Amino acid sequence: MGTTVFERQRPQASVIRHSLADTRHSVFWRDDLPESLTPDRPALVGTHRADLVIVGGGYTGLWTALLASERMQGAKIVIVEAQRVGWAASGRNGGFCESSLTHGHENGMARWPNEMPLIERLGLENLDAIEASEATYGMDFQFERTGQLAPAVEPHQVEWLKEWAAEGEDGVVYLDQDEVRASVNSPTYLAGVWEQHACGMVHPARMAAELARVCEERGVEIFERSHVTGLNTSGPGVVVITEQGRVEASRAALGTNVFPSLLKRNRLMTVPVYDYVLMTEPLSAEQLASIGWKDRQGIGDLANQFHYYRITRDNRILFGGYDAIYYYGRRVEPGHEHRPETWEKLASHFFTTFPQLEGLRFSHQWAGAIDSSTQFTAFFGTARDRRVAYAAGFTGLGVGSTRFAGEVMLDLLDGVSNERTELEMVRKRPIPFPPEPAASLAVNTVRWSLARADHNLGKRNLLLKTLDALGLGFDS
């Protein structure tokens, strides 16, 4: 087995210790919100009635509510959130808002090759609508349509990039070593592809907060700190039950994502995988000049265990990924968010990527759970005589695709037949994960295989090839 660039070019241990010495265990995005965008909303108490009740106050629930307020003029719409709006993945992700609805082109081609032209068009239309929504609704979530840079950091990856660029996709630009380093100055870069139109950068917590604000302005009622304990459909509608109250509604949409589904049929459909992130202090003018990055693209490398990083409006660098950890038992717990060895590894990889930034400190470190499905992208459906719709399994690319999911859930509740609902990726559910202990064994064996491939010129072993053939390929 070979070694990767991050093992061959490690910074000194003292550099890592200095960078993490005063790092806060806190989510930068939420700390960065003004008080005006974090109102203290009431808990659900007593009985309320609605035309549509939405469980979950993250992107999925918020986009569904906003879109429903457009479709259902004058309807009563209620959101019930267990914590605070945008508290989970929606408030702590990297802020990459991609057009892909299939977790990348290759994953989509492996599963729905005949539908990919349509899916990619719908994805770009969805991203365009997200970008336009700032002006449409008077929101500010710091959207920048800067695209995404994919650098090669190992020699075998250069050929992958050339093959990608040769496909002739609009807005995909190949950069040789000199060109990519002129764009973003990292000594690890051997080449790059800049996908210019298919990704934007956002402030994740501001996006959730702004969506909530606009929803409330349009009459949507949001209850926070209200954990839903039951979903009753024994009567003509749907009853959502919490410890202190209930919402009686005609229909429901579930946006609980990584948390255990209120529908038994979906409880094996996802597993929580923990992702870890560092955020630097703001770069000085000299530090920023040393790395360039004037086009402010998001960056994601090509390894199975990949890194993603981007620059913020105040010129901090977010650096995350690589370790994606599944903990036995499928539980989402605060204790899983503390993993010093991963933050040390990320800090090491950061200074391998940008050695000229030695001395820079990290201000924040945090983690969050991703709802991963076996098809690596969201699945959809209805239950209880089409009174309940659901979407989950976004696998880390939900910033953009949750809006699409909101459209799909509303279509399904209305019984609409259109381009979205006729997609195979919407009509068919993926294979569920096995129960424990098989789930832990399977996920961690695949994770080991992916790491092994990164150390072997990207070559996939028999397990990964078998999963690919069965349509269960794990590629990131």
Coordinates of N, CA, C and O in Angstrom, one line a residue, residues 307-421:
H307 N -11.8 15.8 1.5 CA -11.9 17.0 2.3 C -12.7 18.0 1.5 O -12.7 18.0 0.3
Y308 N -13.5 18.8 2.2 CA -14.2 20.0 1.6 C -13.8 21.2 2.3 O -13.6 21.2 3.5
Y309 N -13.6 22.3 1.6 CA -13.2 23.5 2.3 C -13.7 24.7 1.4 O -13.8 24.6 0.2
R310 N -14.0 25.8 2.1 CA -14.5 27.0 1.5 C -14.1 28.2 2.3 O -13.7 28.1 3.5
I311 N -14.2 29.4 1.7 CA -13.8 30.7 2.3 C -15.1 31.4 2.7 O -16.1 31.4 1.9
T312 N -15.2 32.0 3.8 CA -16.4 32.7 4.3 C -16.4 34.2 3.9 O -15.4 34.7 3.4
R313 N -17.5 34.9 4.1 CA -17.5 36.3 3.8 C -16.5 37.1 4.5 O -15.9 38.1 3.9
D314 N -16.2 36.7 5.7 CA -15.1 37.5 6.5 C -13.7 36.8 6.4 O -12.9 37.0 7.2
N315 N -13.6 36.0 5.3 CA -12.3 35.4 5.0 C -11.7 34.4 6.0 O -10.5 34.4 6.3
R316 N -12.6 33.7 6.6 CA -12.2 32.5 7.4 C -12.1 31.3 6.4 O -12.8 31.3 5.3
I317 N -11.5 30.2 6.8 CA -11.5 29.0 6.0 C -12.2 27.9 6.8 O -11.7 27.6 7.9
L318 N -13.2 27.3 6.3 CA -13.8 26.1 6.8 C -13.2 24.9 6.2 O -13.0 24.9 5.0
F319 N -12.8 23.9 7.0 CA -12.1 22.8 6.5 C -12.7 21.6 7.2 O -12.6 21.4 8.4
G320 N -13.3 20.7 6.4 CA -13.9 19.5 7.0 C -13.8 18.3 6.2 O -13.2 18.3 5.1
G321 N -14.5 17.2 6.7 CA -14.6 16.0 5.9 C -13.5 14.9 6.4 O -13.1 14.9 7.5
Y322 N -13.1 14.1 5.5 CA -12.1 13.0 5.6 C -12.7 11.9 6.5 O -13.0 10.8 6.0
D323 N -12.7 12.1 7.8 CA -13.3 11.1 8.7 C -14.8 11.2 8.7 O -15.4 12.3 9.0
A324 N -15.5 10.1 8.3 CA -16.9 10.0 8.4 C -17.2 8.8 9.3 O -17.0 7.7 8.9
I325 N -17.7 9.1 10.5 CA -17.7 8.0 11.5 C -19.1 7.6 11.8 O -20.0 8.4 12.1
Y326 N -19.3 6.2 11.7 CA -20.6 5.6 12.1 C -20.4 5.0 13.5 O -19.4 4.2 13.7
Y327 N -21.3 5.3 14.4 CA -21.2 4.7 15.8 C -22.3 3.6 15.9 O -23.4 3.8 15.5
Y328 N -21.9 2.6 16.6 CA -22.7 1.4 16.7 C -24.1 1.8 17.3 O -24.1 2.6 18.3
G329 N -25.1 1.3 16.8 CA -26.5 1.5 17.3 C -27.3 2.6 16.7 O -28.5 2.8 17.1
R330 N -26.8 3.3 15.7 CA -27.6 4.3 14.9 C -28.0 5.5 15.8 O -28.9 6.2 15.4
R331 N -27.4 5.6 16.9 CA -27.9 6.7 17.8 C -27.3 8.0 17.5 O -26.1 8.1 17.1
V332 N -28.1 9.1 17.6 CA -27.6 10.5 17.4 C -27.5 11.0 18.8 O -28.4 11.3 19.5
E333 N -26.2 11.2 19.2 CA -25.9 11.6 20.6 C -24.9 12.7 20.6 O -23.9 12.7 19.8
P334 N -25.0 13.7 21.6 CA -24.0 14.7 21.7 C -22.6 14.3 21.9 O -21.7 14.9 21.4
G335 N -22.4 13.1 22.6 CA -21.1 12.6 22.8 C -20.3 12.3 21.6 O -19.1 12.3 21.6
H336 N -21.1 11.9 20.5 CA -20.4 11.6 19.2 C -19.8 12.8 18.6 O -19.0 12.7 17.6
E337 N -20.2 14.0 19.0 CA -19.7 15.2 18.4 C -18.3 15.6 18.9 O -17.7 16.6 18.4
H338 N -17.8 14.9 19.9 CA -16.4 15.3 20.4 C -15.4 14.2 20.0 O -15.5 13.1 20.5
R339 N -14.5 14.6 19.1 CA -13.5 13.6 18.6 C -12.2 14.3 18.3 O -11.9 14.7 17.2
P340 N -11.4 14.6 19.4 CA -10.2 15.3 19.2 C -9.2 14.8 18.2 O -8.5 15.5 17.5
E341 N -9.2 13.4 18.1 CA -8.2 12.9 17.1 C -8.5 13.2 15.7 O -7.7 13.4 14.8
T342 N -9.8 13.4 15.4 CA -10.2 13.8 14.0 C -9.9 15.3 13.8 O -9.4 15.7 12.7
W343 N -10.1 16.2 14.8 CA -9.8 17.6 14.6 C -8.3 17.7 14.4 O -7.8 18.6 13.7
E344 N -7.5 16.9 15.1 CA -6.0 17.0 15.0 C -5.6 16.5 13.6 O -4.7 17.1 12.9
K345 N -6.3 15.5 13.1 CA -6.0 15.0 11.7 C -6.4 16.1 10.7 O -5.6 16.3 9.7
L346 N -7.5 16.7 10.9 CA -7.9 17.8 9.9 C -7.0 18.9 10.0 O -6.6 19.5 8.9
A347 N -6.5 19.3 11.2 CA -5.6 20.4 11.3 C -4.3 20.1 10.5 O -3.7 20.9 9.8
S348 N -3.8 18.8 10.7 CA -2.6 18.4 10.0 C -2.8 18.5 8.5 O -1.9 19.0 7.8
H349 N -3.9 18.0 8.0 CA -4.2 18.0 6.6 C -4.4 19.5 6.0 O -4.0 19.8 4.9
F350 N -4.9 20.4 6.9 CA -5.0 21.8 6.5 C -3.7 22.4 6.2 O -3.5 23.0 5.2
F351 N -2.7 22.2 7.1 CA -1.4 22.8 7.0 C -0.5 22.1 6.0 O 0.4 22.6 5.4
T352 N -0.9 20.8 5.6 CA -0.3 20.2 4.4 C -0.8 20.9 3.2 O 0.0 21.1 2.2
T353 N -2.1 21.2 3.2 CA -2.7 21.9 2.0 C -2.2 23.3 1.9 O -1.8 23.8 0.7
F354 N -2.1 24.0 3.0 CA -1.6 25.4 3.0 C -0.5 25.6 4.0 O -0.7 26.3 5.0
P355 N 0.7 25.2 3.7 CA 1.8 25.3 4.7 C 2.1 26.8 4.9 O 2.7 27.2 5.9
Q356 N 1.8 27.7 3.9 CA 2.1 29.1 4.1 C 1.3 29.8 5.2 O 1.6 30.9 5.6
L357 N 0.3 29.1 5.6 CA -0.6 29.6 6.7 C -0.2 29.1 8.1 O -0.9 29.3 9.1
E358 N 1.0 28.6 8.2 CA 1.5 28.1 9.5 C 1.4 29.3 10.5 O 1.8 30.4 10.2
G359 N 0.9 29.0 11.7 CA 0.6 30.1 12.7 C -0.8 30.5 12.8 O -1.2 31.1 13.8
L360 N -1.6 30.2 11.8 CA -3.1 30.5 11.8 C -3.7 29.6 12.9 O -3.3 28.4 13.1
R361 N -4.7 30.1 13.6 CA -5.4 29.3 14.6 C -6.8 29.0 14.1 O -7.4 29.7 13.3
F362 N -7.4 27.9 14.7 CA -8.8 27.6 14.5 C -9.6 28.1 15.6 O -9.3 27.9 16.8
S363 N -10.7 28.9 15.2 CA -11.5 29.5 16.2 C -12.6 28.5 16.7 O -13.1 28.6 17.9
H364 N -13.1 27.7 15.8 CA -14.2 26.8 16.1 C -14.0 25.4 15.6 O -13.3 25.2 14.6
Q365 N -14.5 24.4 16.4 CA -14.6 23.0 15.9 C -15.9 22.5 16.3 O -16.5 22.8 17.4
W366 N -16.5 21.7 15.4 CA -17.8 21.1 15.7 C -18.0 19.8 14.8 O -17.1 19.5 14.0
A367 N -19.2 19.2 15.0 CA -19.5 18.0 14.3 C -21.0 18.0 14.1 O -21.8 18.7 14.7
G368 N -21.4 17.1 13.3 CA -22.9 16.9 13.0 C -23.1 15.5 12.3 O -22.2 15.0 11.7
A369 N -24.4 15.1 12.5 CA -24.7 13.8 11.9 C -25.4 14.0 10.5 O -26.2 14.8 10.3
I370 N -25.0 13.1 9.6 CA -25.5 13.1 8.2 C -26.4 11.9 8.1 O -26.1 10.8 8.5
D371 N -27.5 12.1 7.4 CA -28.5 11.0 7.2 C -28.1 10.3 5.9 O -28.5 10.7 4.8
S372 N -27.4 9.2 6.0 CA -26.9 8.5 4.8 C -27.8 7.4 4.4 O -28.3 6.6 5.3
S373 N -28.1 7.3 3.1 CA -28.9 6.2 2.6 C -28.0 5.3 1.7 O -26.9 5.7 1.3
T374 N -28.5 4.1 1.4 CA -27.7 3.2 0.6 C -27.6 3.6 -0.9 O -26.7 3.1 -1.6
Q375 N -28.4 4.6 -1.3 CA -28.2 5.1 -2.7 C -27.5 6.5 -2.7 O -27.3 7.1 -3.7
F376 N -27.0 6.9 -1.5 CA -26.2 8.1 -1.3 C -27.0 9.4 -1.7 O -26.3 10.4 -2.0
T377 N -28.3 9.4 -1.8 CA -29.0 10.6 -2.1 C -30.4 10.3 -1.6 O -30.8 9.2 -1.2
A378 N -31.3 11.4 -1.6 CA -32.5 11.3 -0.9 C -33.5 10.3 -1.5 O -33.5 10.1 -2.7
F379 N -34.4 9.8 -0.7 CA -35.5 9.0 -1.2 C -36.8 9.6 -0.7 O -36.8 10.4 0.2
F380 N -37.9 9.3 -1.4 CA -39.2 10.0 -1.1 C -40.3 9.0 -1.1 O -40.2 7.8 -1.5
G381 N -41.4 9.4 -0.5 CA -42.6 8.5 -0.5 C -43.7 9.1 0.2 O -43.7 10.2 0.8
T382 N -44.8 8.3 0.3 CA -46.0 8.7 1.1 C -46.4 7.5 1.9 O -46.0 6.3 1.6
A383 N -47.2 7.7 2.9 CA -47.8 6.7 3.8 C -49.1 7.1 4.3 O -49.5 8.2 4.1
R384 N -49.8 6.2 4.9 CA -51.1 6.4 5.5 C -52.1 7.0 4.5 O -52.6 8.1 4.7
D385 N -52.3 6.3 3.5 CA -53.3 6.7 2.4 C -53.0 8.1 1.9 O -53.9 8.9 1.6
R386 N -51.7 8.3 1.7 CA -51.2 9.5 1.0 C -51.5 10.8 1.9 O -51.5 11.9 1.4
R387 N -51.7 10.6 3.1 CA -51.8 11.7 4.0 C -50.5 12.2 4.6 O -50.4 13.3 5.1
V388 N -49.5 11.4 4.5 CA -48.1 11.7 5.0 C -47.1 11.5 3.9 O -47.1 10.5 3.2
A389 N -46.3 12.5 3.7 CA -45.2 12.5 2.8 C -43.9 12.6 3.5 O -43.8 13.1 4.6
Y390 N -42.8 12.0 3.0 CA -41.5 12.0 3.6 C -40.4 12.1 2.6 O -40.5 11.8 1.4
A391 N -39.2 12.7 3.1 CA -38.0 12.7 2.3 C -36.9 12.6 3.3 O -36.9 13.2 4.4
A392 N -35.8 11.8 3.0 CA -34.7 11.6 3.9 C -33.6 11.0 3.1 O -33.7 10.5 2.0
G393 N -32.4 10.9 3.8 CA -31.2 10.2 3.2 C -30.4 11.1 2.3 O -29.8 10.6 1.3
F394 N -30.3 12.4 2.5 CA -29.6 13.3 1.6 C -28.1 13.1 1.6 O -27.4 13.5 0.7
T395 N -27.5 12.4 2.6 CA -26.1 12.0 2.5 C -25.1 13.1 2.3 O -24.2 13.0 1.5
G396 N -25.4 14.2 3.0 CA -24.4 15.3 2.9 C -24.6 16.4 1.8 O -23.9 17.4 1.8
L397 N -25.5 16.1 0.9 CA -25.8 17.1 -0.1 C -27.2 17.7 -0.1 O -27.9 17.8 -1.1
G398 N -27.6 18.0 1.1 CA -29.0 18.4 1.3 C -29.2 19.9 1.2 O -30.4 20.4 1.2
V399 N -28.2 20.7 1.2 CA -28.4 22.2 1.2 C -29.2 22.6 0.1 O -30.1 23.4 0.2
G400 N -28.9 22.1 -1.1 CA -29.7 22.5 -2.3 C -30.9 21.5 -2.5 O -32.0 22.0 -2.8
S401 N -30.7 20.2 -2.3 CA -31.7 19.3 -2.7 C -32.9 19.2 -1.8 O -33.9 18.6 -2.1
T402 N -32.8 19.8 -0.6 CA -33.9 19.8 0.3 C -35.1 20.7 -0.3 O -36.3 20.4 0.0
R403 N -34.7 21.7 -1.0 CA -35.8 22.5 -1.7 C -36.5 21.6 -2.7 O -37.8 21.6 -2.8
F404 N -35.8 20.9 -3.5 CA -36.4 19.9 -4.4 C -37.2 18.9 -3.7 O -38.4 18.6 -4.2
A405 N -36.8 18.4 -2.5 CA -37.5 17.5 -1.8 C -38.9 18.1 -1.3 O -39.9 17.4 -1.3
G406 N -38.9 19.4 -0.9 CA -40.1 20.0 -0.6 C -41.1 20.0 -1.7 O -42.3 19.8 -1.5
E407 N -40.6 20.3 -2.9 CA -41.5 20.3 -4.1 C -42.1 18.9 -4.3 O -43.3 18.7 -4.5
V408 N -41.2 17.9 -4.2 CA -41.6 16.5 -4.4 C -42.7 16.1 -3.4 O -43.7 15.5 -3.7
M409 N -42.4 16.4 -2.1 CA -43.4 16.0 -1.1 C -44.8 16.6 -1.3 O -45.8 16.0 -1.1
L410 N -44.8 17.9 -1.6 CA -46.1 18.5 -1.9 C -46.7 18.0 -3.1 O -48.0 17.8 -3.2
D411 N -45.9 17.6 -4.2 CA -46.5 17.0 -5.3 C -47.1 15.6 -5.0 O -48.3 15.3 -5.4
L412 N -46.4 14.9 -4.1 CA -46.9 13.5 -3.8 C -48.2 13.6 -2.9 O -49.1 12.8 -3.1
L413 N -48.2 14.6 -2.0 CA -49.5 14.8 -1.2 C -50.6 15.2 -2.1 O -51.8 14.8 -1.8
D414 N -50.4 15.9 -3.1 CA -51.4 16.4 -4.0 C -51.8 15.3 -5.1 O -52.7 15.5 -5.9
G415 N -51.0 14.3 -5.2 CA -51.2 13.2 -6.2 C -50.9 13.7 -7.6 O -51.5 13.2 -8.6
V416 N -50.0 14.6 -7.7 CA -49.6 15.2 -9.0 C -48.6 14.3 -9.7 O -47.7 13.7 -9.2
S417 N -48.9 14.2 -11.0 CA -48.0 13.5 -11.9 C -47.2 14.5 -12.8 O -47.8 15.2 -13.6
N418 N -45.9 14.6 -12.6 CA -45.1 15.5 -13.3 C -43.7 15.0 -13.5 O -43.4 13.8 -13.2
E419 N -42.8 15.8 -14.0 CA -41.4 15.4 -14.3 C -40.8 14.9 -13.0 O -40.0 13.9 -13.0
R420 N -41.0 15.6 -11.9 CA -40.4 15.2 -10.6 C -40.9 13.8 -10.1 O -40.2 12.9 -9.8
T421 N -42.2 13.7 -10.1 CA -42.8 12.5 -9.4 C -42.7 11.2 -10.3 O -42.8 10.1 -9.8

